[in-house]
PDB file of C-alpha atoms in Angstrom:
ATOM      1  CA  MET A  82     105.705  55.631  28.281  1.00 44.00           C
ATOM      2  CA  GLU A  83     107.148  52.645  28.336  1.00 48.00           C
ATOM      3  CA  THR A  84     105.551  49.777  31.277  1.00 53.00           C
ATOM      4  CA  GLU A  85     108.304  46.980  32.806  1.00 61.00           C
ATOM      5  CA  LEU A  86     107.262  43.919  32.998  1.00 67.00           C
ATOM      6  CA  ARG A  87     108.910  40.974  34.943  1.00 74.00           C
ATOM      7  CA  ARG A  88     107.740  38.405  36.999  1.00 84.00           C
ATOM      8  CA  ARG A  89     106.821  39.100  40.839  1.00 84.00           C
ATOM      9  CA  ASP A  90     109.525  36.141  42.266  1.00 88.00           C
ATOM     10  CA  LYS A  91     107.362  33.585  45.610  1.00 92.00           C
ATOM     11  CA  HIS A  92     107.911  36.575  47.875  1.00 89.00           C
ATOM     12  CA  GLU A  93     106.424  39.544  46.679  1.00 91.00           C
ATOM     13  CA  ILE A  94     103.736  36.636  45.769  1.00 95.00           C
ATOM     14  CA  VAL A  95     103.011  35.945  49.626  1.00 95.00           C
ATOM     15  CA  LEU A  96     103.376  39.457  50.346  1.00 95.00           C
ATOM     16  CA  ASP A  97     100.789  40.319  48.167  1.00 96.00           C
ATOM     17  CA  ILE A  98      98.569  37.941  49.491  1.00 97.00           C
ATOM     18  CA  LEU A  99      99.178  38.875  52.580  1.00 97.00           C
ATOM     19  CA  LYS A 100      98.762  43.061  52.364  1.00 97.00           C
ATOM     20  CA  ILE A 101      95.617  41.669  50.172  1.00 97.00           C
ATOM     21  CA  ALA A 102      93.933  39.518  53.223  1.00 97.00           C
ATOM     22  CA  ARG A 103      94.926  42.208  55.976  1.00 96.00           C
ATOM     23  CA  ASP A 104      90.955  42.581  56.965  1.00 94.00           C
ATOM     24  CA  GLY A 105      90.079  39.647  55.262  1.00 95.00           C
ATOM     25  CA  LYS A 106      88.562  38.371  52.253  1.00 97.00           C
ATOM     26  CA  ARG A 107      87.424  35.961  51.068  1.00 97.00           C
ATOM     27  CA  LYS A 108      89.359  33.204  48.370  1.00 95.00           C
ATOM     28  CA  THR A 109      88.092  34.861  44.397  1.00 96.00           C
ATOM     29  CA  GLN A 110      89.093  38.507  45.744  1.00 97.00           C
ATOM     30  CA  ILE A 111      92.872  37.103  47.595  1.00 97.00           C
ATOM     31  CA  MET A 112      92.971  35.105  43.244  1.00 97.00           C
ATOM     32  CA  TYR A 113      91.623  38.139  41.290  1.00 97.00           C
ATOM     33  CA  LYS A 114      93.477  41.181  43.363  1.00 97.00           C
ATOM     34  CA  ALA A 115      97.058  38.798  43.482  1.00 96.00           C
ATOM     35  CA  LYS A 116      96.778  38.075  39.854  1.00 95.00           C
ATOM     36  CA  LEU A 117      96.519  34.856  40.654  1.00 96.00           C
ATOM     37  CA  SER A 118      95.511  31.996  38.771  1.00 96.00           C
ATOM     38  CA  TYR A 119      93.425  29.212  41.902  1.00 96.00           C
ATOM     39  CA  ASP A 120      95.771  26.897  41.418  1.00 96.00           C
ATOM     40  CA  GLN A 121      98.271  29.259  42.627  1.00 96.00           C
ATOM     41  CA  LEU A 122      95.960  29.872  44.839  1.00 96.00           C
ATOM     42  CA  LYS A 123      95.421  27.107  46.364  1.00 96.00           C
ATOM     43  CA  VAL A 124      99.102  26.298  46.996  1.00 96.00           C
ATOM     44  CA  TYR A 125      99.622  30.138  48.661  1.00 97.00           C
ATOM     45  CA  LEU A 126      97.225  29.876  50.887  1.00 97.00           C
ATOM     46  CA  GLU A 127      97.978  26.519  52.017  1.00 96.00           C
ATOM     47  CA  LEU A 128     101.583  27.907  52.710  1.00 96.00           C
ATOM     48  CA  LEU A 129     100.680  30.710  54.381  1.00 97.00           C
ATOM     49  CA  ASN A 130      98.370  28.911  56.383  1.00 96.00           C
ATOM     50  CA  ASP A 131     100.335  26.231  57.699  1.00 96.00           C
ATOM     51  CA  ARG A 132     103.763  28.050  58.626  1.00 96.00           C
ATOM     52  CA  GLY A 133     101.077  31.323  60.706  1.00 97.00           C
ATOM     53  CA  LEU A 134     100.791  33.355  58.851  1.00 97.00           C
ATOM     54  CA  LEU A 135      97.730  33.704  57.317  1.00 97.00           C
ATOM     55  CA  GLU A 136      94.371  31.877  58.981  1.00 96.00           C
ATOM     56  CA  SER A 137      91.283  31.564  57.337  1.00 95.00           C
ATOM     57  CA  ASN A 138      86.682  31.007  58.740  1.00 92.00           C
ATOM     58  CA  ASN A 139      84.122  30.718  58.123  1.00 90.00           C
ATOM     59  CA  GLY A 140      85.761  30.772  54.229  1.00 87.00           C
ATOM     60  CA  PHE A 141      86.841  34.316  54.444  1.00 95.00           C
ATOM     61  CA  TYR A 142      91.313  34.686  54.951  1.00 97.00           C
ATOM     62  CA  ARG A 143      92.735  37.148  57.119  1.00 97.00           C
ATOM     63  CA  THR A 144      96.704  38.139  58.053  1.00 98.00           C
ATOM     64  CA  THR A 145      97.828  36.828  61.069  1.00 98.00           C
ATOM     65  CA  CYS A 146      99.975  39.457  63.724  1.00 97.00           C
ATOM     66  CA  LYS A 147     102.984  37.228  62.375  1.00 97.00           C
ATOM     67  CA  GLY A 148     101.926  37.309  58.760  1.00 97.00           C
ATOM     68  CA  LEU A 149     101.857  41.313  59.151  1.00 97.00           C
ATOM     69  CA  ASP A 150     105.511  40.703  60.985  1.00 96.00           C
ATOM     70  CA  PHE A 151     106.604  39.571  57.555  1.00 95.00           C
ATOM     71  CA  ILE A 152     104.952  42.002  55.546  1.00 95.00           C
ATOM     72  CA  ARG A 153     107.516  44.736  58.072  1.00 94.00           C
ATOM     73  CA  THR A 154     110.366  42.963  57.797  1.00 92.00           C
ATOM     74  CA  TYR A 155     109.804  41.969  53.645  1.00 89.00           C
ATOM     75  CA  GLU A 156     109.281  46.319  53.304  1.00 87.00           C
ATOM     76  CA  GLU A 157     112.274  47.816  55.389  1.00 86.00           C
ATOM     77  CA  PHE A 158     115.022  45.199  53.804  1.00 84.00           C
ATOM     78  CA  SER A 159     113.453  46.756  51.062  1.00 77.00           C
ATOM     79  CA  LEU A 160     114.749  50.089  51.351  1.00 74.00           C
ATOM     80  CA  PHE A 161     117.974  48.247  50.747  1.00 70.00           C
ATOM     81  CA  LYS A 162     117.275  47.156  47.426  1.00 64.00           C
ATOM     82  CA  VAL A 163     119.813  48.638  44.948  1.00 59.00           C
ATOM     83  CA  PRO A 164     118.746  50.044  41.448  1.00 58.00           C
TER      84      PRO A 164
END
């Protein structure tokens, strides 16, 4: 069985973070599940927080309604990918 190794683009990383944080997760949990370094995570969390896709409260990060809309829209458009 072959394993395809490829880099994720920024949109896929954002999607992973938003999906992980749907029910609220701590920074460390997001970092490990999204397979990011701490420095990468800080950049993405700040970006998503500034854009209103993610909110933080008492150390927990949760995907906002706007973030959930992003997930739905991204998944709808991914149906159009050519194999």
